[in-house]
Amino acid sequence: MRSERLKGHLDLLLLSVLSRGPGHGYEVITRLRDRSDGAFELPEGTVYPALHRLEEAGLLASAWDAVSGRRRRIYRLTLAGEGALAEQSQQWSEFSGSVTRVLGTQAAVSPPRPALPGVTA
Amino acid sequence: MSRHTADTPADPVEDYLDQLFVTLSGSPRQVRHTVAEVEAHLRDAVAEGVAAGLTEPEAQAQAVARMGPVHGVTGRGAALTRPSLALARRLALTAALVGGAGFLAIGAAGLVARLLLAVKGDEFLTAPWPAGTYTRADCARWLAGDPGTHSCVTAMLADHAGDFLLQAAAAGLLGLIALAAYLTLRQRWQDRATLTALPAGTAEALGTALAAVATVVCLGQAVDTEMVQHGIGAGEPWSLGAAAAVAAAAFALALRRALRRAAPA
């Protein structure tokens, strides 16, 4: 998926990934890639401004921890983050459901286009 | 970013972190934390690449490529990471500081001049134009502005003194605006690239030099006026010279502080 399109939904995806448990930046990227079966590929560095923004907004909290001998910043969802995730998930479900219905209706009512005379498929 | 020799082979991860360090803005703690965070990420990615069978250099190159451009981490546009832009911002900060302090000094000179005016009168502040260099129309205009007097020279002196005070007040206001802009922009442009685009103390050294020159010129002119014209019109250069001397002293102190801060411990 194009990273530009993904960026519009990055906050929701990050909140969702971290709702499964705290993690550092590299883990977040790995989980995002794994849970999307590799569909969500974006420059890994772009996750950090988003994580910092979510922390500033109070939706995430972070603490430094030593994991495998290396200092890492571990992010976890706050209560406000859980609320925001529930709200944004609901909005996304409604939006995607509407888009799916529109696309499904269009596919159902649109007859296949007849071939132009003299043009073969 | 870094210079590589036979002893220090190219390391894309180190280069990436160097570039990130000079580009990030924010408090020193925020910068340190983000660099540490990204370094841990890159080291994890390199370890994963090596475990998957890549050589160390291949794994490093892959980790950096997957991280994406530095401006993705900083969350700022690619244009904002250009060294030329950092230099432009540093020059703008320097101009705002030096220019703002200079204009503020002229405003302060206006306050000094106002005191001199109250104590020694209009003639001390500004010298009258020599006879024959102004017209009847000029006289009429000056007298219209000072209805209480019937002397053209007295009205001219009051007009010129008023002009000087007004211009000094306007300069002072401009100086305050420039210094407010300087403080705002300095708070916003905290990235290493901007902070290090010019040597430490450049603005302070420039301000010291300009203010010192202004002090010598203005005080020299004041002394000359005292000797040649017996003090008539000496108030303007005295007040400007005094304000310039204070500005030069303030810039010199700031320069000393900046150089001490920049000196290695």
PDB file of N, CA and C in Angstrom, chain B residues 152-219:
ATOM      1  N   CYS B 152      11.679  82.184  14.169  1.00  0.00           N
ATOM      2  CA  CYS B 152      11.796  81.070  13.209  1.00  0.00           C
ATOM      3  C   CYS B 152      12.823  80.052  13.703  1.00  0.00           C
ATOM      4  N   VAL B 153      13.955  80.533  14.240  1.00  0.00           N
ATOM      5  CA  VAL B 153      15.015  79.621  14.686  1.00  0.00           C
ATOM      6  C   VAL B 153      14.527  78.767  15.859  1.00  0.00           C
ATOM      7  N   THR B 154      13.821  79.387  16.796  1.00  0.00           N
ATOM      8  CA  THR B 154      13.305  78.622  17.939  1.00  0.00           C
ATOM      9  C   THR B 154      12.318  77.550  17.479  1.00  0.00           C
ATOM     10  N   ALA B 155      11.437  77.950  16.560  1.00  0.00           N
ATOM     11  CA  ALA B 155      10.455  76.979  16.039  1.00  0.00           C
ATOM     12  C   ALA B 155      11.153  75.870  15.273  1.00  0.00           C
ATOM     13  N   MET B 156      12.215  76.230  14.513  1.00  0.00           N
ATOM     14  CA  MET B 156      12.980  75.224  13.757  1.00  0.00           C
ATOM     15  C   MET B 156      13.619  74.214  14.712  1.00  0.00           C
ATOM     16  N   LEU B 157      14.208  74.704  15.799  1.00  0.00           N
ATOM     17  CA  LEU B 157      14.870  73.820  16.763  1.00  0.00           C
ATOM     18  C   LEU B 157      13.856  72.875  17.411  1.00  0.00           C
ATOM     19  N   ALA B 158      12.700  73.423  17.772  1.00  0.00           N
ATOM     20  CA  ALA B 158      11.660  72.583  18.390  1.00  0.00           C
ATOM     21  C   ALA B 158      11.194  71.522  17.406  1.00  0.00           C
ATOM     22  N   ASP B 159      11.063  71.921  16.118  1.00  0.00           N
ATOM     23  CA  ASP B 159      10.619  70.969  15.087  1.00  0.00           C
ATOM     24  C   ASP B 159      11.650  69.859  14.907  1.00  0.00           C
ATOM     25  N   HIS B 160      12.925  70.252  14.810  1.00  0.00           N
ATOM     26  CA  HIS B 160      13.980  69.254  14.591  1.00  0.00           C
ATOM     27  C   HIS B 160      14.123  68.329  15.798  1.00  0.00           C
ATOM     28  N   ALA B 161      14.019  68.895  16.988  1.00  0.00           N
ATOM     29  CA  ALA B 161      14.114  68.067  18.197  1.00  0.00           C
ATOM     30  C   ALA B 161      12.949  67.076  18.234  1.00  0.00           C
ATOM     31  N   GLY B 162      11.749  67.566  17.871  1.00  0.00           N
ATOM     32  CA  GLY B 162      10.575  66.686  17.837  1.00  0.00           C
ATOM     33  C   GLY B 162      10.752  65.571  16.823  1.00  0.00           C
ATOM     34  N   ASP B 163      11.312  65.931  15.649  1.00  0.00           N
ATOM     35  CA  ASP B 163      11.559  64.907  14.618  1.00  0.00           C
ATOM     36  C   ASP B 163      12.506  63.835  15.143  1.00  0.00           C
ATOM     37  N   PHE B 164      13.568  64.278  15.791  1.00  0.00           N
ATOM     38  CA  PHE B 164      14.561  63.308  16.293  1.00  0.00           C
ATOM     39  C   PHE B 164      13.926  62.376  17.321  1.00  0.00           C
ATOM     40  N   LEU B 165      13.159  62.954  18.234  1.00  0.00           N
ATOM     41  CA  LEU B 165      12.536  62.131  19.278  1.00  0.00           C
ATOM     42  C   LEU B 165      11.531  61.150  18.683  1.00  0.00           C
ATOM     43  N   LEU B 166      10.783  61.629  17.678  1.00  0.00           N
ATOM     44  CA  LEU B 166       9.790  60.758  17.031  1.00  0.00           C
ATOM     45  C   LEU B 166      10.477  59.614  16.287  1.00  0.00           C
ATOM     46  N   GLN B 167      11.532  59.961  15.554  1.00  0.00           N
ATOM     47  CA  GLN B 167      12.250  58.912  14.805  1.00  0.00           C
ATOM     48  C   GLN B 167      12.902  57.918  15.764  1.00  0.00           C
ATOM     49  N   ALA B 168      13.425  58.432  16.877  1.00  0.00           N
ATOM     50  CA  ALA B 168      14.051  57.533  17.860  1.00  0.00           C
ATOM     51  C   ALA B 168      13.004  56.601  18.464  1.00  0.00           C
ATOM     52  N   ALA B 169      11.821  57.134  18.745  1.00  0.00           N
ATOM     53  CA  ALA B 169      10.750  56.294  19.315  1.00  0.00           C
ATOM     54  C   ALA B 169      10.340  55.218  18.318  1.00  0.00           C
ATOM     55  N   ALA B 170      10.244  55.605  17.025  1.00  0.00           N
ATOM     56  CA  ALA B 170       9.874  54.628  15.991  1.00  0.00           C
ATOM     57  C   ALA B 170      10.952  53.549  15.890  1.00  0.00           C
ATOM     58  N   ALA B 171      12.220  53.965  15.949  1.00  0.00           N
ATOM     59  CA  ALA B 171      13.320  52.995  15.880  1.00  0.00           C
ATOM     60  C   ALA B 171      13.272  52.055  17.079  1.00  0.00           C
ATOM     61  N   GLY B 172      12.978  52.607  18.252  1.00  0.00           N
ATOM     62  CA  GLY B 172      12.889  51.774  19.445  1.00  0.00           C
ATOM     63  C   GLY B 172      11.794  50.734  19.329  1.00  0.00           C
ATOM     64  N   LEU B 173      10.657  51.159  18.788  1.00  0.00           N
ATOM     65  CA  LEU B 173       9.543  50.227  18.592  1.00  0.00           C
ATOM     66  C   LEU B 173       9.926  49.121  17.605  1.00  0.00           C
ATOM     67  N   LEU B 174      10.581  49.535  16.514  1.00  0.00           N
ATOM     68  CA  LEU B 174      11.053  48.558  15.512  1.00  0.00           C
ATOM     69  C   LEU B 174      12.034  47.585  16.155  1.00  0.00           C
ATOM     70  N   GLY B 175      12.896  48.097  17.020  1.00  0.00           N
ATOM     71  CA  GLY B 175      13.865  47.244  17.712  1.00  0.00           C
ATOM     72  C   GLY B 175      13.173  46.220  18.592  1.00  0.00           C
ATOM     73  N   LEU B 176      12.133  46.655  19.303  1.00  0.00           N
ATOM     74  CA  LEU B 176      11.394  45.716  20.163  1.00  0.00           C
ATOM     75  C   LEU B 176      10.747  44.612  19.326  1.00  0.00           C
ATOM     76  N   ILE B 177      10.184  45.003  18.171  1.00  0.00           N
ATOM     77  CA  ILE B 177       9.547  44.009  17.288  1.00  0.00           C
ATOM     78  C   ILE B 177      10.596  43.022  16.781  1.00  0.00           C
ATOM     79  N   ALA B 178      11.753  43.549  16.353  1.00  0.00           N
ATOM     80  CA  ALA B 178      12.814  42.673  15.829  1.00  0.00           C
ATOM     81  C   ALA B 178      13.317  41.725  16.917  1.00  0.00           C
ATOM     82  N   LEU B 179      13.458  42.219  18.142  1.00  0.00           N
ATOM     83  CA  LEU B 179      13.938  41.355  19.226  1.00  0.00           C
ATOM     84  C   LEU B 179      12.886  40.310  19.611  1.00  0.00           C
ATOM     85  N   ALA B 180      11.615  40.694  19.542  1.00  0.00           N
ATOM     86  CA  ALA B 180      10.545  39.713  19.811  1.00  0.00           C
ATOM     87  C   ALA B 180      10.576  38.622  18.745  1.00  0.00           C
ATOM     88  N   ALA B 181      10.796  39.034  17.486  1.00  0.00           N
ATOM     89  CA  ALA B 181      10.893  38.049  16.394  1.00  0.00           C
ATOM     90  C   ALA B 181      12.104  37.146  16.624  1.00  0.00           C
ATOM     91  N   TYR B 182      13.197  37.741  17.061  1.00  0.00           N
ATOM     92  CA  TYR B 182      14.414  36.954  17.330  1.00  0.00           C
ATOM     93  C   TYR B 182      14.135  35.891  18.398  1.00  0.00           C
ATOM     94  N   LEU B 183      13.503  36.298  19.503  1.00  0.00           N
ATOM     95  CA  LEU B 183      13.241  35.352  20.599  1.00  0.00           C
ATOM     96  C   LEU B 183      12.301  34.242  20.151  1.00  0.00           C
ATOM     97  N   THR B 184      11.285  34.617  19.365  1.00  0.00           N
ATOM     98  CA  THR B 184      10.324  33.615  18.887  1.00  0.00           C
ATOM     99  C   THR B 184      11.000  32.610  17.951  1.00  0.00           C
ATOM    100  N   LEU B 185      11.769  33.146  16.996  1.00  0.00           N
ATOM    101  CA  LEU B 185      12.406  32.267  16.008  1.00  0.00           C
ATOM    102  C   LEU B 185      13.494  31.409  16.653  1.00  0.00           C
ATOM    103  N   ARG B 186      14.207  31.993  17.607  1.00  0.00           N
ATOM    104  CA  ARG B 186      15.270  31.219  18.268  1.00  0.00           C
ATOM    105  C   ARG B 186      14.664  30.032  19.016  1.00  0.00           C
ATOM    106  N   GLN B 187      13.487  30.248  19.582  1.00  0.00           N
ATOM    107  CA  GLN B 187      12.790  29.162  20.278  1.00  0.00           C
ATOM    108  C   GLN B 187      12.367  28.077  19.294  1.00  0.00           C
ATOM    109  N   ARG B 188      11.990  28.511  18.103  1.00  0.00           N
ATOM    110  CA  ARG B 188      11.471  27.576  17.106  1.00  0.00           C
ATOM    111  C   ARG B 188      12.598  26.835  16.387  1.00  0.00           C
ATOM    112  N   TRP B 189      13.683  27.528  16.111  1.00  0.00           N
ATOM    113  CA  TRP B 189      14.787  26.924  15.323  1.00  0.00           C
ATOM    114  C   TRP B 189      15.857  26.419  16.266  1.00  0.00           C
ATOM    115  N   GLN B 190      15.566  25.289  16.907  1.00  0.00           N
ATOM    116  CA  GLN B 190      16.505  24.738  17.883  1.00  0.00           C
ATOM    117  C   GLN B 190      17.323  23.586  17.320  1.00  0.00           C
ATOM    118  N   ASP B 191      17.218  23.329  16.003  1.00  0.00           N
ATOM    119  CA  ASP B 191      17.947  22.194  15.453  1.00  0.00           C
ATOM    120  C   ASP B 191      19.447  22.485  15.413  1.00  0.00           C
ATOM    121  N   ARG B 192      20.232  21.408  15.520  1.00  0.00           N
ATOM    122  CA  ARG B 192      21.694  21.578  15.562  1.00  0.00           C
ATOM    123  C   ARG B 192      22.225  22.269  14.313  1.00  0.00           C
ATOM    124  N   ALA B 193      21.609  21.954  13.144  1.00  0.00           N
ATOM    125  CA  ALA B 193      22.111  22.530  11.890  1.00  0.00           C
ATOM    126  C   ALA B 193      22.056  24.055  11.946  1.00  0.00           C
ATOM    127  N   THR B 194      20.955  24.597  12.447  1.00  0.00           N
ATOM    128  CA  THR B 194      20.822  26.052  12.555  1.00  0.00           C
ATOM    129  C   THR B 194      21.746  26.604  13.639  1.00  0.00           C
ATOM    130  N   LEU B 195      21.770  25.913  14.778  1.00  0.00           N
ATOM    131  CA  LEU B 195      22.568  26.420  15.901  1.00  0.00           C
ATOM    132  C   LEU B 195      24.063  26.449  15.580  1.00  0.00           C
ATOM    133  N   THR B 196      24.497  25.532  14.697  1.00  0.00           N
ATOM    134  CA  THR B 196      25.934  25.445  14.421  1.00  0.00           C
ATOM    135  C   THR B 196      26.291  25.977  13.030  1.00  0.00           C
ATOM    136  N   ALA B 197      25.342  26.622  12.354  1.00  0.00           N
ATOM    137  CA  ALA B 197      25.619  27.101  10.990  1.00  0.00           C
ATOM    138  C   ALA B 197      26.677  28.207  10.989  1.00  0.00           C
ATOM    139  N   LEU B 198      26.782  28.958  12.071  1.00  0.00           N
ATOM    140  CA  LEU B 198      27.818  29.992  12.200  1.00  0.00           C
ATOM    141  C   LEU B 198      28.574  29.720  13.505  1.00  0.00           C
ATOM    142  N   PRO B 199      29.832  30.125  13.581  1.00  0.00           N
ATOM    143  CA  PRO B 199      30.581  29.902  14.827  1.00  0.00           C
ATOM    144  C   PRO B 199      29.895  30.566  16.021  1.00  0.00           C
ATOM    145  N   ALA B 200      30.074  29.951  17.195  1.00  0.00           N
ATOM    146  CA  ALA B 200      29.446  30.497  18.414  1.00  0.00           C
ATOM    147  C   ALA B 200      29.902  31.937  18.634  1.00  0.00           C
ATOM    148  N   GLY B 201      28.977  32.798  18.994  1.00  0.00           N
ATOM    149  CA  GLY B 201      29.312  34.181  19.313  1.00  0.00           C
ATOM    150  C   GLY B 201      29.396  35.103  18.109  1.00  0.00           C
ATOM    151  N   THR B 202      29.021  34.605  16.920  1.00  0.00           N
ATOM    152  CA  THR B 202      29.123  35.441  15.711  1.00  0.00           C
ATOM    153  C   THR B 202      28.253  36.696  15.829  1.00  0.00           C
ATOM    154  N   ALA B 203      27.001  36.498  16.208  1.00  0.00           N
ATOM    155  CA  ALA B 203      26.087  37.649  16.304  1.00  0.00           C
ATOM    156  C   ALA B 203      26.585  38.631  17.355  1.00  0.00           C
ATOM    157  N   GLU B 204      27.037  38.093  18.480  1.00  0.00           N
ATOM    158  CA  GLU B 204      27.505  38.961  19.570  1.00  0.00           C
ATOM    159  C   GLU B 204      28.752  39.736  19.143  1.00  0.00           C
ATOM    160  N   ALA B 205      29.666  39.055  18.415  1.00  0.00           N
ATOM    161  CA  ALA B 205      30.890  39.734  17.960  1.00  0.00           C
ATOM    162  C   ALA B 205      30.549  40.829  16.960  1.00  0.00           C
ATOM    163  N   LEU B 206      29.624  40.520  16.045  1.00  0.00           N
ATOM    164  CA  LEU B 206      29.203  41.525  15.056  1.00  0.00           C
ATOM    165  C   LEU B 206      28.560  42.724  15.759  1.00  0.00           C
ATOM    166  N   GLY B 207      27.689  42.421  16.722  1.00  0.00           N
ATOM    167  CA  GLY B 207      27.022  43.492  17.468  1.00  0.00           C
ATOM    168  C   GLY B 207      28.028  44.343  18.233  1.00  0.00           C
ATOM    169  N   THR B 208      29.013  43.701  18.855  1.00  0.00           N
ATOM    170  CA  THR B 208      30.038  44.446  19.601  1.00  0.00           C
ATOM    171  C   THR B 208      30.793  45.383  18.663  1.00  0.00           C
ATOM    172  N   ALA B 209      31.202  44.854  17.509  1.00  0.00           N
ATOM    173  CA  ALA B 209      31.999  45.648  16.566  1.00  0.00           C
ATOM    174  C   ALA B 209      31.204  46.850  16.052  1.00  0.00           C
ATOM    175  N   LEU B 210      29.961  46.581  15.615  1.00  0.00           N
ATOM    176  CA  LEU B 210      29.142  47.672  15.059  1.00  0.00           C
ATOM    177  C   LEU B 210      28.839  48.734  16.127  1.00  0.00           C
ATOM    178  N   ALA B 211      28.501  48.273  17.325  1.00  0.00           N
ATOM    179  CA  ALA B 211      28.167  49.227  18.391  1.00  0.00           C
ATOM    180  C   ALA B 211      29.404  50.019  18.809  1.00  0.00           C
ATOM    181  N   ALA B 212      30.567  49.372  18.800  1.00  0.00           N
ATOM    182  CA  ALA B 212      31.802  50.081  19.165  1.00  0.00           C
ATOM    183  C   ALA B 212      32.109  51.168  18.131  1.00  0.00           C
ATOM    184  N   VAL B 213      31.959  50.832  16.856  1.00  0.00           N
ATOM    185  CA  VAL B 213      32.203  51.823  15.795  1.00  0.00           C
ATOM    186  C   VAL B 213      31.228  52.998  15.950  1.00  0.00           C
ATOM    187  N   ALA B 214      29.951  52.660  16.195  1.00  0.00           N
ATOM    188  CA  ALA B 214      28.935  53.711  16.367  1.00  0.00           C
ATOM    189  C   ALA B 214      29.271  54.594  17.565  1.00  0.00           C
ATOM    190  N   THR B 215      29.778  53.978  18.636  1.00  0.00           N
ATOM    191  CA  THR B 215      30.145  54.742  19.838  1.00  0.00           C
ATOM    192  C   THR B 215      31.250  55.739  19.510  1.00  0.00           C
ATOM    193  N   VAL B 216      32.300  55.250  18.829  1.00  0.00           N
ATOM    194  CA  VAL B 216      33.449  56.121  18.514  1.00  0.00           C
ATOM    195  C   VAL B 216      33.004  57.268  17.607  1.00  0.00           C
ATOM    196  N   VAL B 217      32.224  56.940  16.575  1.00  0.00           N
ATOM    197  CA  VAL B 217      31.787  57.961  15.617  1.00  0.00           C
ATOM    198  C   VAL B 217      30.916  59.017  16.313  1.00  0.00           C
ATOM    199  N   CYS B 218      29.918  58.547  17.089  1.00  0.00           N
ATOM    200  CA  CYS B 218      28.965  59.485  17.714  1.00  0.00           C
ATOM    201  C   CYS B 218      29.645  60.326  18.796  1.00  0.00           C
ATOM    202  N   LEU B 219      30.442  59.688  19.640  1.00  0.00           N
ATOM    203  CA  LEU B 219      31.096  60.461  20.699  1.00  0.00           C
ATOM    204  C   LEU B 219      32.121  61.427  20.099  1.00  0.00           C
TER     205      LEU B 219
END
